[in-house]
Amino acid sequence: MQLLDGKLISHQIKTEIALHVREKLLDAGLAAPHIAAVLVGEDPASQTYVAAKEKSCREVGFLSSVYRYPDNITEKQLLKVVDFLNNDPEIDGFIVQLPLPKHINEQKIIERINPVRDIDGFHPVNIGKMVLGLPCFLPATPFGIVTLLERGGVETAGKHCVVLGRSHIVGTPISILLSRKSTHGNATVTLCHSFTPDLTKYTREADILIVAMGKPDCITKEMVKPGAVVIDVGVHRVPSEETKSGYRLKGDVKFDEVSRVCSRITPVPGGVGPMTIVSLLQNALKASQKEIK
Ligand code: GUN
């Protein structure tokens, strides 16, 4: 088994982006890309993600701003924040970190974002363009997965990809990207979800298994075809006495046993997570170059 090392590949891409920022933008007297994140409430996972995005921005020479609000912010007030960021001439693109508090309609907030600044690729205009194969912002996690497969030397054309989970953020878009007629597509895709009977029947058929179920340790070695490529999108905090923070991260896949039967696997942490962040940086660069209209 060989690791599909998201930490390494994301580092290579960040080095390329940093070089671009320095040589093509700053040295030419142009501004560095500037992105913003809106963070509502105190959700620890969201805070960690936003902090990681800020750190990555600094590393490549982007500017980043974080707009923090308490979780009692009203929907109307949050829509005003989105309007402000849609029009701020200093900003190239922005994200609203999800999940939002229950009293706020997430879809309404997403639909208010100007699609040319929607570097998360969640706006229906960007999703529609993705389905049609038109230039657009791709959602960061699926974009990160296809980049990881491509740069990791995993061919998708003609392969059977089985995707577990149909969320708007991961499962649905990755199934579309992998089946598209394009360089990192041309796969036959099966999308499984909570209504799929006998999951193992499908997972055992997968050349490439993409797991985005949101359930820790749910994929065992019996569910994986020997030699398959396994992409674990799950991130779960579990208590641990071995770390200073008192917790450690684990994925949806039982890494220790599945890594003995598959050919390639993404670790958690250090697999899909860093690829998601670097994809956001790639989208931010596109936004600053006004590539998406
Ligand atoms: N919450 C979990 N993943 C994401 C993401 O990629 N973008 C945003 N905005 N929120 C998230």
PDB file of C-alpha atoms and ligand atoms in Angstrom:
ATOM      1  CA  MET A   1       0.000   0.000   0.000  1.00  0.00           C
ATOM      2  CA  GLN A   2       1.167   3.493  -0.835  1.00  0.00           C
ATOM      3  CA  LEU A   3      -0.219   6.648   0.781  1.00  0.00           C
ATOM      4  CA  LEU A   4      -2.031   9.225  -1.324  1.00  0.00           C
ATOM      5  CA  ASP A   5      -0.332  12.053   0.495  1.00  0.00           C
ATOM      6  CA  GLY A   6      -2.517  15.166   0.502  1.00  0.00           C
ATOM      7  CA  LYS A   7      -0.111  17.012   2.757  1.00  0.00           C
ATOM      8  CA  LEU A   8       2.763  16.546   0.309  1.00  0.00           C
ATOM      9  CA  ILE A   9       0.773  17.296  -2.857  1.00  0.00           C
ATOM     10  CA  SER A  10      -0.939  20.332  -1.311  1.00  0.00           C
ATOM     11  CA  HIS A  11       2.488  21.605  -0.263  1.00  0.00           C
ATOM     12  CA  GLN A  12       3.728  21.302  -3.869  1.00  0.00           C
ATOM     13  CA  ILE A  13       0.702  23.243  -5.146  1.00  0.00           C
ATOM     14  CA  LYS A  14       1.117  25.913  -2.466  1.00  0.00           C
ATOM     15  CA  THR A  15       4.743  26.367  -3.535  1.00  0.00           C
ATOM     16  CA  GLU A  16       3.563  26.870  -7.149  1.00  0.00           C
ATOM     17  CA  ILE A  17       0.920  29.394  -6.053  1.00  0.00           C
ATOM     18  CA  ALA A  18       3.411  31.291  -3.837  1.00  0.00           C
ATOM     19  CA  LEU A  19       5.825  31.532  -6.779  1.00  0.00           C
ATOM     20  CA  HIS A  20       3.038  32.821  -9.018  1.00  0.00           C
ATOM     21  CA  VAL A  21       2.026  35.454  -6.444  1.00  0.00           C
ATOM     22  CA  ARG A  22       5.605  36.653  -6.042  1.00  0.00           C
ATOM     23  CA  GLU A  23       6.763  36.615  -9.670  1.00  0.00           C
ATOM     24  CA  LYS A  24       3.613  37.280 -11.674  1.00  0.00           C
ATOM     25  CA  LEU A  25       1.768  39.589  -9.286  1.00  0.00           C
ATOM     26  CA  LEU A  26       3.862  41.331  -6.621  1.00  0.00           C
ATOM     27  CA  ASP A  27       7.019  41.766  -8.752  1.00  0.00           C
ATOM     28  CA  ALA A  28       4.833  43.143 -11.549  1.00  0.00           C
ATOM     29  CA  GLY A  29       3.305  45.694  -9.164  1.00  0.00           C
ATOM     30  CA  LEU A  30      -0.053  43.879  -8.999  1.00  0.00           C
ATOM     31  CA  ALA A  31      -2.030  43.187  -5.829  1.00  0.00           C
ATOM     32  CA  ALA A  32      -2.018  39.821  -4.076  1.00  0.00           C
ATOM     33  CA  PRO A  33      -5.370  37.989  -4.055  1.00  0.00           C
ATOM     34  CA  HIS A  34      -7.498  38.945  -1.052  1.00  0.00           C
ATOM     35  CA  ILE A  35     -10.165  36.593   0.250  1.00  0.00           C
ATOM     36  CA  ALA A  36     -12.524  36.717   3.188  1.00  0.00           C
ATOM     37  CA  ALA A  37     -14.237  34.135   5.394  1.00  0.00           C
ATOM     38  CA  VAL A  38     -17.416  34.662   7.376  1.00  0.00           C
ATOM     39  CA  LEU A  39     -17.495  32.660  10.593  1.00  0.00           C
ATOM     40  CA  VAL A  40     -20.674  32.503  12.683  1.00  0.00           C
ATOM     41  CA  GLY A  41     -20.679  31.065  16.210  1.00  0.00           C
ATOM     42  CA  GLU A  42     -18.147  28.995  18.119  1.00  0.00           C
ATOM     43  CA  ASP A  43     -18.216  25.588  16.389  1.00  0.00           C
ATOM     44  CA  PRO A  44     -14.703  24.208  17.093  1.00  0.00           C
ATOM     45  CA  ALA A  45     -14.416  22.389  13.740  1.00  0.00           C
ATOM     46  CA  SER A  46     -15.402  25.542  11.822  1.00  0.00           C
ATOM     47  CA  GLN A  47     -12.904  27.604  13.814  1.00  0.00           C
ATOM     48  CA  THR A  48     -10.163  25.091  13.032  1.00  0.00           C
ATOM     49  CA  TYR A  49     -11.014  25.116   9.298  1.00  0.00           C
ATOM     50  CA  VAL A  50     -11.058  28.899   9.095  1.00  0.00           C
ATOM     51  CA  ALA A  51      -7.768  29.170  11.023  1.00  0.00           C
ATOM     52  CA  ALA A  52      -6.203  26.632   8.630  1.00  0.00           C
ATOM     53  CA  LYS A  53      -7.460  28.623   5.616  1.00  0.00           C
ATOM     54  CA  GLU A  54      -5.980  31.856   7.065  1.00  0.00           C
ATOM     55  CA  LYS A  55      -2.631  30.149   7.677  1.00  0.00           C
ATOM     56  CA  SER A  56      -2.530  28.797   4.122  1.00  0.00           C
ATOM     57  CA  CYS A  57      -3.332  32.245   2.723  1.00  0.00           C
ATOM     58  CA  ARG A  58      -0.391  33.707   4.636  1.00  0.00           C
ATOM     59  CA  GLU A  59       1.901  30.929   3.393  1.00  0.00           C
ATOM     60  CA  VAL A  60       1.227  31.690  -0.293  1.00  0.00           C
ATOM     61  CA  GLY A  61       1.190  35.489   0.092  1.00  0.00           C
ATOM     62  CA  PHE A  62      -2.581  36.033  -0.164  1.00  0.00           C
ATOM     63  CA  LEU A  63      -4.365  38.529   2.038  1.00  0.00           C
ATOM     64  CA  SER A  64      -7.205  37.160   4.138  1.00  0.00           C
ATOM     65  CA  SER A  65      -9.848  38.688   6.387  1.00  0.00           C
ATOM     66  CA  VAL A  66     -12.148  36.893   8.794  1.00  0.00           C
ATOM     67  CA  TYR A  67     -15.537  38.350   9.707  1.00  0.00           C
ATOM     68  CA  ARG A  68     -16.695  36.800  13.000  1.00  0.00           C
ATOM     69  CA  TYR A  69     -20.250  37.006  14.330  1.00  0.00           C
ATOM     70  CA  PRO A  70     -22.029  35.534  17.362  1.00  0.00           C
ATOM     71  CA  ASP A  71     -24.477  32.714  16.686  1.00  0.00           C
ATOM     72  CA  ASN A  72     -27.451  34.963  17.482  1.00  0.00           C
ATOM     73  CA  ILE A  73     -26.822  37.024  14.320  1.00  0.00           C
ATOM     74  CA  THR A  74     -30.076  37.234  12.356  1.00  0.00           C
ATOM     75  CA  GLU A  75     -30.509  35.989   8.801  1.00  0.00           C
ATOM     76  CA  LYS A  76     -31.171  39.554   7.685  1.00  0.00           C
ATOM     77  CA  GLN A  77     -27.930  40.794   9.257  1.00  0.00           C
ATOM     78  CA  LEU A  78     -25.956  37.955   7.671  1.00  0.00           C
ATOM     79  CA  LEU A  79     -27.469  38.739   4.255  1.00  0.00           C
ATOM     80  CA  LYS A  80     -26.194  42.300   4.727  1.00  0.00           C
ATOM     81  CA  VAL A  81     -22.688  40.967   5.427  1.00  0.00           C
ATOM     82  CA  VAL A  82     -22.877  38.969   2.178  1.00  0.00           C
ATOM     83  CA  ASP A  83     -24.048  42.081   0.303  1.00  0.00           C
ATOM     84  CA  PHE A  84     -21.113  44.013   1.738  1.00  0.00           C
ATOM     85  CA  LEU A  85     -18.592  41.347   0.642  1.00  0.00           C
ATOM     86  CA  ASN A  86     -20.225  41.091  -2.784  1.00  0.00           C
ATOM     87  CA  ASN A  87     -19.423  44.777  -3.288  1.00  0.00           C
ATOM     88  CA  ASP A  88     -16.188  45.360  -1.354  1.00  0.00           C
ATOM     89  CA  PRO A  89     -13.622  46.378  -4.009  1.00  0.00           C
ATOM     90  CA  GLU A  90     -10.785  45.081  -1.779  1.00  0.00           C
ATOM     91  CA  ILE A  91     -12.067  41.490  -1.870  1.00  0.00           C
ATOM     92  CA  ASP A  92     -11.678  39.000  -4.753  1.00  0.00           C
ATOM     93  CA  GLY A  93     -13.774  36.199  -3.282  1.00  0.00           C
ATOM     94  CA  PHE A  94     -15.169  34.891  -0.003  1.00  0.00           C
ATOM     95  CA  ILE A  95     -16.722  31.963   1.786  1.00  0.00           C
ATOM     96  CA  VAL A  96     -19.383  31.631   4.443  1.00  0.00           C
ATOM     97  CA  GLN A  97     -18.231  28.790   6.678  1.00  0.00           C
ATOM     98  CA  LEU A  98     -20.902  26.102   7.148  1.00  0.00           C
ATOM     99  CA  PRO A  99     -22.803  24.917   9.097  1.00  0.00           C
ATOM    100  CA  LEU A 100     -24.751  28.023  10.068  1.00  0.00           C
ATOM    101  CA  PRO A 101     -27.018  28.197  13.154  1.00  0.00           C
ATOM    102  CA  LYS A 102     -30.411  26.510  12.687  1.00  0.00           C
ATOM    103  CA  HIS A 103     -32.391  29.775  12.529  1.00  0.00           C
ATOM    104  CA  ILE A 104     -30.511  30.809   9.368  1.00  0.00           C
ATOM    105  CA  ASN A 105     -31.497  29.412   5.976  1.00  0.00           C
ATOM    106  CA  GLU A 106     -28.134  28.304   4.543  1.00  0.00           C
ATOM    107  CA  GLN A 107     -29.402  28.065   0.992  1.00  0.00           C
ATOM    108  CA  LYS A 108     -30.710  31.632   1.125  1.00  0.00           C
ATOM    109  CA  ILE A 109     -27.278  32.862   2.261  1.00  0.00           C
ATOM    110  CA  ILE A 110     -25.456  30.869  -0.445  1.00  0.00           C
ATOM    111  CA  GLU A 111     -27.787  32.152  -3.154  1.00  0.00           C
ATOM    112  CA  ARG A 112     -27.062  35.741  -2.096  1.00  0.00           C
ATOM    113  CA  ILE A 113     -23.307  35.336  -2.835  1.00  0.00           C
ATOM    114  CA  ASN A 114     -22.272  36.830  -6.172  1.00  0.00           C
ATOM    115  CA  PRO A 115     -21.286  33.703  -8.209  1.00  0.00           C
ATOM    116  CA  VAL A 116     -18.089  35.415  -9.464  1.00  0.00           C
ATOM    117  CA  ARG A 117     -16.935  35.732  -5.825  1.00  0.00           C
ATOM    118  CA  ASP A 118     -18.203  32.290  -4.714  1.00  0.00           C
ATOM    119  CA  ILE A 119     -14.816  30.610  -4.213  1.00  0.00           C
ATOM    120  CA  ASP A 120     -16.517  27.695  -2.408  1.00  0.00           C
ATOM    121  CA  GLY A 121     -18.415  26.885  -5.619  1.00  0.00           C
ATOM    122  CA  PHE A 122     -21.673  26.359  -3.688  1.00  0.00           C
ATOM    123  CA  HIS A 123     -23.891  28.830  -5.584  1.00  0.00           C
ATOM    124  CA  PRO A 124     -26.436  27.125  -7.920  1.00  0.00           C
ATOM    125  CA  VAL A 125     -24.896  29.021 -10.877  1.00  0.00           C
ATOM    126  CA  ASN A 126     -21.493  27.448 -10.201  1.00  0.00           C
ATOM    127  CA  ILE A 127     -23.022  24.008  -9.576  1.00  0.00           C
ATOM    128  CA  GLY A 128     -24.973  24.275 -12.847  1.00  0.00           C
ATOM    129  CA  LYS A 129     -21.849  25.299 -14.756  1.00  0.00           C
ATOM    130  CA  MET A 130     -19.937  22.405 -13.190  1.00  0.00           C
ATOM    131  CA  VAL A 131     -22.590  19.953 -14.403  1.00  0.00           C
ATOM    132  CA  LEU A 132     -22.306  21.399 -17.912  1.00  0.00           C
ATOM    133  CA  GLY A 133     -18.489  21.393 -17.850  1.00  0.00           C
ATOM    134  CA  LEU A 134     -18.316  25.197 -18.191  1.00  0.00           C
ATOM    135  CA  PRO A 135     -15.604  27.329 -16.499  1.00  0.00           C
ATOM    136  CA  CYS A 136     -16.639  27.808 -12.864  1.00  0.00           C
ATOM    137  CA  PHE A 137     -15.507  27.569  -9.265  1.00  0.00           C
ATOM    138  CA  LEU A 138     -15.490  23.881  -8.316  1.00  0.00           C
ATOM    139  CA  PRO A 139     -16.432  23.022  -4.708  1.00  0.00           C
ATOM    140  CA  ALA A 140     -13.159  22.769  -2.792  1.00  0.00           C
ATOM    141  CA  THR A 141     -13.325  19.197  -1.443  1.00  0.00           C
ATOM    142  CA  PRO A 142     -14.281  17.480  -4.739  1.00  0.00           C
ATOM    143  CA  PHE A 143     -11.783  19.700  -6.585  1.00  0.00           C
ATOM    144  CA  GLY A 144      -9.133  18.630  -4.060  1.00  0.00           C
ATOM    145  CA  ILE A 145      -9.986  14.945  -4.559  1.00  0.00           C
ATOM    146  CA  VAL A 146      -9.701  15.074  -8.371  1.00  0.00           C
ATOM    147  CA  THR A 147      -6.410  16.987  -8.061  1.00  0.00           C
ATOM    148  CA  LEU A 148      -5.108  14.403  -5.586  1.00  0.00           C
ATOM    149  CA  LEU A 149      -6.023  11.558  -7.953  1.00  0.00           C
ATOM    150  CA  GLU A 150      -4.483  13.360 -10.926  1.00  0.00           C
ATOM    151  CA  ARG A 151      -1.232  14.400  -9.229  1.00  0.00           C
ATOM    152  CA  GLY A 152      -1.055  11.098  -7.355  1.00  0.00           C
ATOM    153  CA  GLY A 153      -1.054   9.245 -10.699  1.00  0.00           C
ATOM    154  CA  VAL A 154      -4.435   7.515 -10.266  1.00  0.00           C
ATOM    155  CA  GLU A 155      -6.212   7.077 -13.614  1.00  0.00           C
ATOM    156  CA  THR A 156      -9.978   7.556 -13.447  1.00  0.00           C
ATOM    157  CA  ALA A 157     -10.932   6.923 -17.105  1.00  0.00           C
ATOM    158  CA  GLY A 158     -12.735   3.608 -17.510  1.00  0.00           C
ATOM    159  CA  LYS A 159     -12.608   2.904 -13.751  1.00  0.00           C
ATOM    160  CA  HIS A 160     -15.554   2.101 -11.530  1.00  0.00           C
ATOM    161  CA  CYS A 161     -15.774   4.803  -8.838  1.00  0.00           C
ATOM    162  CA  VAL A 162     -18.151   4.182  -5.972  1.00  0.00           C
ATOM    163  CA  VAL A 163     -19.072   7.278  -3.946  1.00  0.00           C
ATOM    164  CA  LEU A 164     -20.604   6.848  -0.476  1.00  0.00           C
ATOM    165  CA  GLY A 165     -22.691   9.858   0.556  1.00  0.00           C
ATOM    166  CA  ARG A 166     -24.669  12.369  -1.508  1.00  0.00           C
ATOM    167  CA  SER A 167     -24.103  15.693   0.281  1.00  0.00           C
ATOM    168  CA  HIS A 168     -24.165  18.901  -1.753  1.00  0.00           C
ATOM    169  CA  ILE A 169     -20.605  19.659  -0.632  1.00  0.00           C
ATOM    170  CA  VAL A 170     -18.897  16.337  -1.421  1.00  0.00           C
ATOM    171  CA  GLY A 171     -20.782  13.245  -2.640  1.00  0.00           C
ATOM    172  CA  THR A 172     -23.009  14.775  -5.316  1.00  0.00           C
ATOM    173  CA  PRO A 173     -20.360  17.041  -6.914  1.00  0.00           C
ATOM    174  CA  ILE A 174     -17.559  14.432  -6.853  1.00  0.00           C
ATOM    175  CA  SER A 175     -19.847  11.919  -8.591  1.00  0.00           C
ATOM    176  CA  ILE A 176     -20.481  14.516 -11.321  1.00  0.00           C
ATOM    177  CA  LEU A 177     -16.799  15.441 -11.734  1.00  0.00           C
ATOM    178  CA  LEU A 178     -15.644  11.829 -11.995  1.00  0.00           C
ATOM    179  CA  SER A 179     -18.266  10.935 -14.597  1.00  0.00           C
ATOM    180  CA  ARG A 180     -17.725  14.063 -16.738  1.00  0.00           C
ATOM    181  CA  LYS A 181     -16.130  13.810 -20.146  1.00  0.00           C
ATOM    182  CA  SER A 182     -12.846  15.440 -19.102  1.00  0.00           C
ATOM    183  CA  THR A 183      -9.275  14.677 -18.099  1.00  0.00           C
ATOM    184  CA  HIS A 184     -10.028  13.706 -14.508  1.00  0.00           C
ATOM    185  CA  GLY A 185     -13.369  12.122 -15.306  1.00  0.00           C
ATOM    186  CA  ASN A 186     -14.554   9.428 -17.714  1.00  0.00           C
ATOM    187  CA  ALA A 187     -15.222   7.030 -14.848  1.00  0.00           C
ATOM    188  CA  THR A 188     -18.307   4.894 -14.356  1.00  0.00           C
ATOM    189  CA  VAL A 189     -19.803   6.196 -11.131  1.00  0.00           C
ATOM    190  CA  THR A 190     -22.114   4.574  -8.600  1.00  0.00           C
ATOM    191  CA  LEU A 191     -23.498   6.920  -5.936  1.00  0.00           C
ATOM    192  CA  CYS A 192     -24.586   5.140  -2.742  1.00  0.00           C
ATOM    193  CA  HIS A 193     -26.504   6.723   0.134  1.00  0.00           C
ATOM    194  CA  SER A 194     -28.590   5.958   3.198  1.00  0.00           C
ATOM    195  CA  PHE A 195     -31.248   4.154   1.120  1.00  0.00           C
ATOM    196  CA  THR A 196     -28.743   1.835  -0.610  1.00  0.00           C
ATOM    197  CA  PRO A 197     -29.339  -1.762   0.515  1.00  0.00           C
ATOM    198  CA  ASP A 198     -26.266  -4.009   0.944  1.00  0.00           C
ATOM    199  CA  LEU A 199     -23.560  -1.341   0.713  1.00  0.00           C
ATOM    200  CA  THR A 200     -20.809  -3.977   0.625  1.00  0.00           C
ATOM    201  CA  LYS A 201     -22.128  -5.328  -2.696  1.00  0.00           C
ATOM    202  CA  TYR A 202     -21.202  -1.951  -4.238  1.00  0.00           C
ATOM    203  CA  THR A 203     -18.059  -1.080  -2.273  1.00  0.00           C
ATOM    204  CA  ARG A 204     -16.483  -4.465  -3.191  1.00  0.00           C
ATOM    205  CA  GLU A 205     -16.908  -3.534  -6.871  1.00  0.00           C
ATOM    206  CA  ALA A 206     -15.063  -0.206  -6.569  1.00  0.00           C
ATOM    207  CA  ASP A 207     -11.726   0.437  -8.269  1.00  0.00           C
ATOM    208  CA  ILE A 208     -11.834   3.835  -6.567  1.00  0.00           C
ATOM    209  CA  LEU A 209     -13.862   4.125  -3.357  1.00  0.00           C
ATOM    210  CA  ILE A 210     -14.729   7.619  -2.139  1.00  0.00           C
ATOM    211  CA  VAL A 211     -16.097   7.621   1.391  1.00  0.00           C
ATOM    212  CA  ALA A 212     -18.016  10.697   2.569  1.00  0.00           C
ATOM    213  CA  MET A 213     -20.532   9.153   4.969  1.00  0.00           C
ATOM    214  CA  GLY A 214     -19.684  11.156   8.094  1.00  0.00           C
ATOM    215  CA  LYS A 215     -19.519   8.024  10.280  1.00  0.00           C
ATOM    216  CA  PRO A 216     -16.232   7.140  11.981  1.00  0.00           C
ATOM    217  CA  ASP A 217     -14.617   3.760  11.188  1.00  0.00           C
ATOM    218  CA  CYS A 218     -17.572   2.518   9.104  1.00  0.00           C
ATOM    219  CA  ILE A 219     -15.538   1.031   6.226  1.00  0.00           C
ATOM    220  CA  THR A 220     -13.852  -2.254   7.099  1.00  0.00           C
ATOM    221  CA  LYS A 221     -11.427  -4.379   5.083  1.00  0.00           C
ATOM    222  CA  GLU A 222     -14.176  -6.835   4.075  1.00  0.00           C
ATOM    223  CA  MET A 223     -15.903  -3.975   2.223  1.00  0.00           C
ATOM    224  CA  VAL A 224     -12.914  -3.124   0.013  1.00  0.00           C
ATOM    225  CA  LYS A 225     -11.756  -4.861  -3.175  1.00  0.00           C
ATOM    226  CA  PRO A 226      -8.080  -5.872  -2.936  1.00  0.00           C
ATOM    227  CA  GLY A 227      -5.962  -3.312  -4.815  1.00  0.00           C
ATOM    228  CA  ALA A 228      -8.606  -0.554  -4.743  1.00  0.00           C
ATOM    229  CA  VAL A 229      -7.818   3.147  -4.237  1.00  0.00           C
ATOM    230  CA  VAL A 230      -9.563   4.516  -1.120  1.00  0.00           C
ATOM    231  CA  ILE A 231     -10.295   8.207  -0.516  1.00  0.00           C
ATOM    232  CA  ASP A 232     -11.444   8.975   3.026  1.00  0.00           C
ATOM    233  CA  VAL A 233     -13.298  12.298   3.309  1.00  0.00           C
ATOM    234  CA  GLY A 234     -14.398  11.784   6.939  1.00  0.00           C
ATOM    235  CA  VAL A 235     -12.937  13.906   9.729  1.00  0.00           C
ATOM    236  CA  HIS A 236     -13.957  13.067  13.305  1.00  0.00           C
ATOM    237  CA  ARG A 237     -12.537  14.293  16.590  1.00  0.00           C
ATOM    238  CA  VAL A 238     -12.212  11.457  19.068  1.00  0.00           C
ATOM    239  CA  PRO A 239     -10.932  11.701  22.659  1.00  0.00           C
ATOM    240  CA  SER A 240      -7.292  10.683  23.045  1.00  0.00           C
ATOM    241  CA  GLU A 241      -4.959  10.492  26.021  1.00  0.00           C
ATOM    242  CA  GLU A 242      -1.932  10.566  23.745  1.00  0.00           C
ATOM    243  CA  THR A 243      -2.295  14.150  22.478  1.00  0.00           C
ATOM    244  CA  LYS A 244      -1.918  17.500  24.234  1.00  0.00           C
ATOM    245  CA  SER A 245      -5.244  18.728  22.857  1.00  0.00           C
ATOM    246  CA  GLY A 246      -7.037  15.705  24.335  1.00  0.00           C
ATOM    247  CA  TYR A 247      -8.395  14.564  20.976  1.00  0.00           C
ATOM    248  CA  ARG A 248      -7.205  13.125  17.694  1.00  0.00           C
ATOM    249  CA  LEU A 249      -8.673  13.002  14.211  1.00  0.00           C
ATOM    250  CA  LYS A 250      -9.940   9.881  12.476  1.00  0.00           C
ATOM    251  CA  GLY A 251     -11.778   9.217   9.229  1.00  0.00           C
ATOM    252  CA  ASP A 252     -14.725   7.162   7.970  1.00  0.00           C
ATOM    253  CA  VAL A 253     -12.378   4.295   7.036  1.00  0.00           C
ATOM    254  CA  LYS A 254     -10.696   1.831   9.409  1.00  0.00           C
ATOM    255  CA  PHE A 255      -7.254   2.886   8.197  1.00  0.00           C
ATOM    256  CA  ASP A 256      -5.170   0.191   9.934  1.00  0.00           C
ATOM    257  CA  GLU A 257      -7.037  -2.739   8.381  1.00  0.00           C
ATOM    258  CA  VAL A 258      -8.117  -1.237   5.035  1.00  0.00           C
ATOM    259  CA  SER A 259      -4.551  -0.069   4.305  1.00  0.00           C
ATOM    260  CA  ARG A 260      -3.563  -3.763   4.286  1.00  0.00           C
ATOM    261  CA  VAL A 261      -5.867  -4.623   1.352  1.00  0.00           C
ATOM    262  CA  CYS A 262      -5.956  -1.489  -0.822  1.00  0.00           C
ATOM    263  CA  SER A 263      -3.272  -0.186  -3.208  1.00  0.00           C
ATOM    264  CA  ARG A 264      -3.526   3.511  -2.251  1.00  0.00           C
ATOM    265  CA  ILE A 265      -5.261   5.315   0.624  1.00  0.00           C
ATOM    266  CA  THR A 266      -5.567   8.860   1.972  1.00  0.00           C
ATOM    267  CA  PRO A 267      -4.653   9.247   5.655  1.00  0.00           C
ATOM    268  CA  VAL A 268      -6.698  11.298   8.134  1.00  0.00           C
ATOM    269  CA  PRO A 269      -5.309  13.805   8.880  1.00  0.00           C
ATOM    270  CA  GLY A 270      -3.078  14.637   5.901  1.00  0.00           C
ATOM    271  CA  GLY A 271      -5.219  13.390   3.013  1.00  0.00           C
ATOM    272  CA  VAL A 272      -8.296  15.186   1.696  1.00  0.00           C
ATOM    273  CA  GLY A 273      -8.233  18.010   4.316  1.00  0.00           C
ATOM    274  CA  PRO A 274      -5.134  19.845   3.050  1.00  0.00           C
ATOM    275  CA  MET A 275      -6.280  19.319  -0.554  1.00  0.00           C
ATOM    276  CA  THR A 276      -9.571  21.090   0.250  1.00  0.00           C
ATOM    277  CA  ILE A 277      -7.705  24.112   1.550  1.00  0.00           C
ATOM    278  CA  VAL A 278      -5.330  24.301  -1.404  1.00  0.00           C
ATOM    279  CA  SER A 279      -8.289  24.054  -3.798  1.00  0.00           C
ATOM    280  CA  LEU A 280      -9.803  27.096  -2.133  1.00  0.00           C
ATOM    281  CA  LEU A 281      -6.523  28.925  -2.778  1.00  0.00           C
ATOM    282  CA  GLN A 282      -6.662  27.863  -6.452  1.00  0.00           C
ATOM    283  CA  ASN A 283     -10.220  29.193  -6.669  1.00  0.00           C
ATOM    284  CA  ALA A 284      -9.128  32.444  -5.000  1.00  0.00           C
ATOM    285  CA  LEU A 285      -6.396  32.900  -7.586  1.00  0.00           C
ATOM    286  CA  LYS A 286      -8.964  32.357 -10.360  1.00  0.00           C
ATOM    287  CA  ALA A 287     -11.278  34.892  -8.708  1.00  0.00           C
ATOM    288  CA  SER A 288      -8.517  37.505  -8.492  1.00  0.00           C
ATOM    289  CA  GLN A 289      -7.695  36.980 -12.170  1.00  0.00           C
ATOM    290  CA  LYS A 290     -11.393  37.446 -13.007  1.00  0.00           C
ATOM    291  CA  GLU A 291     -11.293  34.137 -14.891  1.00  0.00           C
ATOM    292  CA  ILE A 292     -14.876  33.203 -13.972  1.00  0.00           C
ATOM    293  CA  LYS A 293     -17.500  35.551 -15.378  1.00  0.00           C
TER     294      LYS A 293
HETATM  295  N1  GUN B   1     -18.025  23.266   6.048  1.00  0.00           N
HETATM  296  C1  GUN B   1     -17.460  22.068   5.795  1.00  0.00           C
HETATM  297  N2  GUN B   1     -16.767  22.108   4.640  1.00  0.00           N
HETATM  298  C2  GUN B   1     -16.893  23.364   4.153  1.00  0.00           C
HETATM  299  C3  GUN B   1     -16.408  24.024   2.990  1.00  0.00           C
HETATM  300  O1  GUN B   1     -15.714  23.456   2.134  1.00  0.00           O
HETATM  301  N3  GUN B   1     -16.768  25.334   2.861  1.00  0.00           N
HETATM  302  C4  GUN B   1     -17.542  25.968   3.766  1.00  0.00           C
HETATM  303  N4  GUN B   1     -17.845  27.239   3.533  1.00  0.00           N
HETATM  304  N5  GUN B   1     -18.013  25.384   4.846  1.00  0.00           N
HETATM  305  C5  GUN B   1     -17.689  24.087   5.046  1.00  0.00           C
END
